[in-house]
């Protein structure tokens, strides 16, 4: 079984911009810059044969490269925040790619959770409960970065990653990449 997900890797300039945004962030488990990406489908634990079938389907994904932008930061989890993230604008081409990828995943016999798509780059994973001092720091961080706009960036490939959990941060290993050339 392989713990896997499909995501868009980010160009170096975008990683640098997000890293500057997250400078001095010390709340929760901060994501290292080498792990920044935009998830399109979390697959969970899957047998190799299903991932191989998915791989064959994705080889012809060629939707054309995407130009994406983003602005500000936000939280998932409401009153019990779980994730601090940099928001990515839900470009129609990005949403269409995500929908197509999810269809291919399901056609490969892999079940997916139904969830609203809020494209993002995870900056930090938060504990189940955030104490008042951390909450104040979180709110200040969000306010300070509300107007920060990521420069437009091009994405040219989709990547199937293996995720290996470790104590400090997960290790994301690319298993295959699929060009988005049209």
PDB file of C-alpha atoms in Angstrom:
ATOM      1  CA  UNK A   1       0.000   0.000   0.000  1.00  0.00           C
ATOM      2  CA  UNK A   2       1.207   3.466  -0.897  1.00  0.00           C
ATOM      3  CA  UNK A   3      -0.051   6.685   0.694  1.00  0.00           C
ATOM      4  CA  UNK A   4      -0.446   9.015  -2.284  1.00  0.00           C
ATOM      5  CA  UNK A   5      -1.876  12.249  -3.639  1.00  0.00           C
ATOM      6  CA  UNK A   6      -2.024  14.179  -6.914  1.00  0.00           C
ATOM      7  CA  UNK A   7      -0.791  17.755  -6.857  1.00  0.00           C
ATOM      8  CA  UNK A   8       0.597  20.628  -8.852  1.00  0.00           C
ATOM      9  CA  UNK A   9       4.235  21.318  -7.979  1.00  0.00           C
ATOM     10  CA  UNK A  10       5.148  24.990  -7.749  1.00  0.00           C
ATOM     11  CA  UNK A  11       7.839  26.885  -9.637  1.00  0.00           C
ATOM     12  CA  UNK A  12      10.861  28.034  -7.630  1.00  0.00           C
ATOM     13  CA  UNK A  13       9.845  31.718  -7.775  1.00  0.00           C
ATOM     14  CA  UNK A  14       6.442  30.886  -6.266  1.00  0.00           C
ATOM     15  CA  UNK A  15       8.025  28.774  -3.540  1.00  0.00           C
ATOM     16  CA  UNK A  16      10.286  31.743  -2.737  1.00  0.00           C
ATOM     17  CA  UNK A  17       7.300  34.142  -2.611  1.00  0.00           C
ATOM     18  CA  UNK A  18       5.318  31.833  -0.307  1.00  0.00           C
ATOM     19  CA  UNK A  19       8.402  31.314   1.864  1.00  0.00           C
ATOM     20  CA  UNK A  20       8.727  35.096   2.267  1.00  0.00           C
ATOM     21  CA  UNK A  21       5.032  35.280   3.202  1.00  0.00           C
ATOM     22  CA  UNK A  22       5.494  32.567   5.836  1.00  0.00           C
ATOM     23  CA  UNK A  23       8.723  34.076   7.195  1.00  0.00           C
ATOM     24  CA  UNK A  24       8.898  33.774  10.991  1.00  0.00           C
ATOM     25  CA  UNK A  25       5.734  31.649  11.139  1.00  0.00           C
ATOM     26  CA  UNK A  26       6.054  29.543  14.302  1.00  0.00           C
ATOM     27  CA  UNK A  27       2.523  28.346  14.944  1.00  0.00           C
ATOM     28  CA  UNK A  28       1.719  24.645  14.653  1.00  0.00           C
ATOM     29  CA  UNK A  29       3.739  22.281  12.454  1.00  0.00           C
ATOM     30  CA  UNK A  30       5.140  24.604   9.809  1.00  0.00           C
ATOM     31  CA  UNK A  31       5.381  23.054   6.337  1.00  0.00           C
ATOM     32  CA  UNK A  32       8.899  23.174   4.869  1.00  0.00           C
ATOM     33  CA  UNK A  33       9.090  25.007   1.511  1.00  0.00           C
ATOM     34  CA  UNK A  34      10.097  21.839  -0.358  1.00  0.00           C
ATOM     35  CA  UNK A  35       6.642  20.441   0.513  1.00  0.00           C
ATOM     36  CA  UNK A  36       4.627  23.348  -0.952  1.00  0.00           C
ATOM     37  CA  UNK A  37       2.153  22.232  -3.633  1.00  0.00           C
ATOM     38  CA  UNK A  38      -1.516  22.518  -4.649  1.00  0.00           C
ATOM     39  CA  UNK A  39      -3.369  19.260  -3.964  1.00  0.00           C
ATOM     40  CA  UNK A  40      -5.967  18.182  -6.524  1.00  0.00           C
ATOM     41  CA  UNK A  41      -6.796  14.747  -5.068  1.00  0.00           C
ATOM     42  CA  UNK A  42      -5.755  13.020  -1.842  1.00  0.00           C
ATOM     43  CA  UNK A  43      -5.774   9.283  -2.556  1.00  0.00           C
ATOM     44  CA  UNK A  44      -4.924   7.861   0.872  1.00  0.00           C
ATOM     45  CA  UNK A  45      -3.455   4.353   1.118  1.00  0.00           C
ATOM     46  CA  UNK A  46      -3.740   2.578  -2.234  1.00  0.00           C
ATOM     47  CA  UNK A  47      -2.534  -0.726  -3.657  1.00  0.00           C
ATOM     48  CA  UNK A  48       0.080  -0.447  -6.395  1.00  0.00           C
ATOM     49  CA  UNK A  49      -2.205  -1.934  -9.071  1.00  0.00           C
ATOM     50  CA  UNK A  50      -4.767   0.869  -8.636  1.00  0.00           C
ATOM     51  CA  UNK A  51      -2.027   3.495  -8.777  1.00  0.00           C
ATOM     52  CA  UNK A  52      -0.676   1.850 -11.942  1.00  0.00           C
ATOM     53  CA  UNK A  53      -4.130   1.978 -13.539  1.00  0.00           C
ATOM     54  CA  UNK A  54      -4.430   5.639 -12.551  1.00  0.00           C
ATOM     55  CA  UNK A  55      -0.958   6.310 -13.957  1.00  0.00           C
ATOM     56  CA  UNK A  56      -2.016   4.933 -17.358  1.00  0.00           C
ATOM     57  CA  UNK A  57      -5.118   7.144 -17.382  1.00  0.00           C
ATOM     58  CA  UNK A  58      -3.202  10.281 -16.414  1.00  0.00           C
ATOM     59  CA  UNK A  59      -0.564   9.909 -19.125  1.00  0.00           C
ATOM     60  CA  UNK A  60      -2.871  11.694 -21.568  1.00  0.00           C
ATOM     61  CA  UNK A  61      -4.126  14.438 -19.244  1.00  0.00           C
ATOM     62  CA  UNK A  62      -2.700  17.212 -21.505  1.00  0.00           C
ATOM     63  CA  UNK A  63      -5.112  20.038 -20.681  1.00  0.00           C
ATOM     64  CA  UNK A  64      -2.628  22.822 -21.340  1.00  0.00           C
ATOM     65  CA  UNK A  65      -0.484  24.717 -18.821  1.00  0.00           C
ATOM     66  CA  UNK A  66      -2.168  26.875 -16.190  1.00  0.00           C
ATOM     67  CA  UNK A  67      -1.411  30.408 -15.062  1.00  0.00           C
ATOM     68  CA  UNK A  68      -2.447  30.806 -11.426  1.00  0.00           C
ATOM     69  CA  UNK A  69      -2.510  33.585  -8.846  1.00  0.00           C
ATOM     70  CA  UNK A  70      -3.263  33.827  -5.155  1.00  0.00           C
ATOM     71  CA  UNK A  71      -3.892  36.333  -2.422  1.00  0.00           C
ATOM     72  CA  UNK A  72      -3.818  36.272   1.356  1.00  0.00           C
ATOM     73  CA  UNK A  73      -3.935  33.523   3.923  1.00  0.00           C
ATOM     74  CA  UNK A  74      -6.789  31.802   5.735  1.00  0.00           C
ATOM     75  CA  UNK A  75      -7.691  28.881   7.991  1.00  0.00           C
ATOM     76  CA  UNK A  76      -9.514  25.595   7.528  1.00  0.00           C
ATOM     77  CA  UNK A  77     -11.434  24.379  10.554  1.00  0.00           C
ATOM     78  CA  UNK A  78     -13.430  27.372  11.805  1.00  0.00           C
ATOM     79  CA  UNK A  79     -13.376  27.606  15.610  1.00  0.00           C
ATOM     80  CA  UNK A  80     -10.934  24.686  15.770  1.00  0.00           C
ATOM     81  CA  UNK A  81      -8.441  25.632  13.056  1.00  0.00           C
ATOM     82  CA  UNK A  82      -6.505  22.716  11.563  1.00  0.00           C
ATOM     83  CA  UNK A  83      -4.653  24.261   8.621  1.00  0.00           C
ATOM     84  CA  UNK A  84      -3.191  27.691   7.879  1.00  0.00           C
ATOM     85  CA  UNK A  85      -2.866  28.213   4.133  1.00  0.00           C
ATOM     86  CA  UNK A  86      -1.998  30.624   1.341  1.00  0.00           C
ATOM     87  CA  UNK A  87      -5.090  30.998  -0.833  1.00  0.00           C
ATOM     88  CA  UNK A  88      -4.954  30.302  -4.580  1.00  0.00           C
ATOM     89  CA  UNK A  89      -7.570  31.902  -6.811  1.00  0.00           C
ATOM     90  CA  UNK A  90     -10.035  29.252  -8.103  1.00  0.00           C
ATOM     91  CA  UNK A  91      -9.272  29.789 -11.792  1.00  0.00           C
ATOM     92  CA  UNK A  92     -11.855  28.031 -14.035  1.00  0.00           C
ATOM     93  CA  UNK A  93      -9.102  26.066 -15.816  1.00  0.00           C
ATOM     94  CA  UNK A  94      -7.758  24.886 -12.438  1.00  0.00           C
ATOM     95  CA  UNK A  95     -11.221  23.798 -11.299  1.00  0.00           C
ATOM     96  CA  UNK A  96     -11.763  21.954 -14.612  1.00  0.00           C
ATOM     97  CA  UNK A  97      -8.403  20.172 -14.241  1.00  0.00           C
ATOM     98  CA  UNK A  98      -9.214  19.164 -10.674  1.00  0.00           C
ATOM     99  CA  UNK A  99     -12.606  17.797 -11.761  1.00  0.00           C
ATOM    100  CA  UNK A 100     -11.023  15.854 -14.632  1.00  0.00           C
ATOM    101  CA  UNK A 101      -8.338  14.414 -12.349  1.00  0.00           C
ATOM    102  CA  UNK A 102     -10.957  13.304  -9.819  1.00  0.00           C
ATOM    103  CA  UNK A 103     -12.964  11.579 -12.580  1.00  0.00           C
ATOM    104  CA  UNK A 104      -9.847   9.683 -13.674  1.00  0.00           C
ATOM    105  CA  UNK A 105      -9.134   8.694 -10.066  1.00  0.00           C
ATOM    106  CA  UNK A 106     -12.654   7.299  -9.649  1.00  0.00           C
ATOM    107  CA  UNK A 107     -12.433   5.483 -13.010  1.00  0.00           C
ATOM    108  CA  UNK A 108      -9.340   3.750 -11.600  1.00  0.00           C
ATOM    109  CA  UNK A 109     -11.400   2.332  -8.731  1.00  0.00           C
ATOM    110  CA  UNK A 110     -10.205   4.760  -6.064  1.00  0.00           C
ATOM    111  CA  UNK A 111     -12.830   6.325  -3.796  1.00  0.00           C
ATOM    112  CA  UNK A 112     -12.513  10.014  -2.941  1.00  0.00           C
ATOM    113  CA  UNK A 113     -14.121  12.093  -0.222  1.00  0.00           C
ATOM    114  CA  UNK A 114     -16.607  14.677  -1.425  1.00  0.00           C
ATOM    115  CA  UNK A 115     -15.244  18.068  -0.483  1.00  0.00           C
ATOM    116  CA  UNK A 116     -15.460  21.623  -1.698  1.00  0.00           C
ATOM    117  CA  UNK A 117     -12.373  22.659  -3.663  1.00  0.00           C
ATOM    118  CA  UNK A 118     -10.509  25.563  -2.084  1.00  0.00           C
ATOM    119  CA  UNK A 119      -7.167  25.652  -3.870  1.00  0.00           C
ATOM    120  CA  UNK A 120      -4.379  26.462  -1.451  1.00  0.00           C
ATOM    121  CA  UNK A 121      -0.802  25.946  -0.340  1.00  0.00           C
ATOM    122  CA  UNK A 122      -0.571  24.601   3.215  1.00  0.00           C
ATOM    123  CA  UNK A 123       1.701  26.715   5.430  1.00  0.00           C
ATOM    124  CA  UNK A 124       1.137  25.051   8.809  1.00  0.00           C
ATOM    125  CA  UNK A 125      -0.850  22.214  10.388  1.00  0.00           C
ATOM    126  CA  UNK A 126      -2.402  23.213  13.683  1.00  0.00           C
ATOM    127  CA  UNK A 127      -3.234  21.174  16.784  1.00  0.00           C
ATOM    128  CA  UNK A 128      -6.878  20.458  17.535  1.00  0.00           C
ATOM    129  CA  UNK A 129      -6.978  23.271  20.063  1.00  0.00           C
ATOM    130  CA  UNK A 130      -5.238  26.640  19.680  1.00  0.00           C
ATOM    131  CA  UNK A 131      -4.599  28.535  22.914  1.00  0.00           C
ATOM    132  CA  UNK A 132      -5.626  32.230  23.110  1.00  0.00           C
ATOM    133  CA  UNK A 133      -2.063  33.515  22.651  1.00  0.00           C
ATOM    134  CA  UNK A 134      -1.574  31.407  19.515  1.00  0.00           C
ATOM    135  CA  UNK A 135      -4.999  32.473  18.247  1.00  0.00           C
ATOM    136  CA  UNK A 136      -3.965  36.134  18.608  1.00  0.00           C
ATOM    137  CA  UNK A 137      -0.724  35.440  16.713  1.00  0.00           C
ATOM    138  CA  UNK A 138      -2.658  33.567  14.009  1.00  0.00           C
ATOM    139  CA  UNK A 139      -5.100  36.445  13.565  1.00  0.00           C
ATOM    140  CA  UNK A 140      -2.207  38.926  13.367  1.00  0.00           C
ATOM    141  CA  UNK A 141      -0.451  36.755  10.766  1.00  0.00           C
ATOM    142  CA  UNK A 142      -3.637  36.515   8.688  1.00  0.00           C
ATOM    143  CA  UNK A 143      -4.249  40.274   8.899  1.00  0.00           C
ATOM    144  CA  UNK A 144      -0.627  41.048   7.999  1.00  0.00           C
ATOM    145  CA  UNK A 145      -0.832  38.822   4.904  1.00  0.00           C
ATOM    146  CA  UNK A 146      -4.427  39.531   3.830  1.00  0.00           C
ATOM    147  CA  UNK A 147      -3.379  41.762   0.945  1.00  0.00           C
ATOM    148  CA  UNK A 148      -0.251  39.867  -0.062  1.00  0.00           C
ATOM    149  CA  UNK A 149      -0.690  38.807  -3.662  1.00  0.00           C
ATOM    150  CA  UNK A 150       1.332  35.998  -5.207  1.00  0.00           C
ATOM    151  CA  UNK A 151       2.721  36.948  -8.618  1.00  0.00           C
ATOM    152  CA  UNK A 152       1.088  34.970 -11.458  1.00  0.00           C
ATOM    153  CA  UNK A 153       2.830  31.637 -11.971  1.00  0.00           C
ATOM    154  CA  UNK A 154       2.685  28.922 -14.598  1.00  0.00           C
ATOM    155  CA  UNK A 155       2.118  25.264 -13.815  1.00  0.00           C
ATOM    156  CA  UNK A 156       3.201  22.812 -16.497  1.00  0.00           C
ATOM    157  CA  UNK A 157       2.712  19.412 -14.867  1.00  0.00           C
ATOM    158  CA  UNK A 158       0.650  17.291 -12.520  1.00  0.00           C
ATOM    159  CA  UNK A 159       2.563  14.984 -10.163  1.00  0.00           C
ATOM    160  CA  UNK A 160       1.627  11.760  -8.392  1.00  0.00           C
ATOM    161  CA  UNK A 161       3.363  11.889  -4.998  1.00  0.00           C
ATOM    162  CA  UNK A 162       3.999   9.217  -2.386  1.00  0.00           C
ATOM    163  CA  UNK A 163       3.663  10.590   1.138  1.00  0.00           C
ATOM    164  CA  UNK A 164       5.778   8.998   3.860  1.00  0.00           C
ATOM    165  CA  UNK A 165       4.937  10.212   7.356  1.00  0.00           C
ATOM    166  CA  UNK A 166       7.861  11.189   9.578  1.00  0.00           C
ATOM    167  CA  UNK A 167       8.110  12.895  12.970  1.00  0.00           C
ATOM    168  CA  UNK A 168       9.310  16.274  11.687  1.00  0.00           C
ATOM    169  CA  UNK A 169       7.508  16.571   8.315  1.00  0.00           C
ATOM    170  CA  UNK A 170       6.164  14.176   5.698  1.00  0.00           C
ATOM    171  CA  UNK A 171       8.482  13.173   2.871  1.00  0.00           C
ATOM    172  CA  UNK A 172       6.871  13.694  -0.538  1.00  0.00           C
ATOM    173  CA  UNK A 173       8.428  11.554  -3.264  1.00  0.00           C
ATOM    174  CA  UNK A 174       7.356  12.087  -6.887  1.00  0.00           C
ATOM    175  CA  UNK A 175       6.263   8.780  -8.428  1.00  0.00           C
ATOM    176  CA  UNK A 176       5.276  10.147 -11.852  1.00  0.00           C
ATOM    177  CA  UNK A 177       4.726  13.479 -13.577  1.00  0.00           C
ATOM    178  CA  UNK A 178       2.223  14.272 -16.306  1.00  0.00           C
ATOM    179  CA  UNK A 179       2.829  17.234 -18.618  1.00  0.00           C
ATOM    180  CA  UNK A 180      -0.100  19.609 -18.987  1.00  0.00           C
ATOM    181  CA  UNK A 181       0.913  20.531 -22.516  1.00  0.00           C
ATOM    182  CA  UNK A 182      -2.164  20.822 -24.712  1.00  0.00           C
TER     183      UNK A 182
END
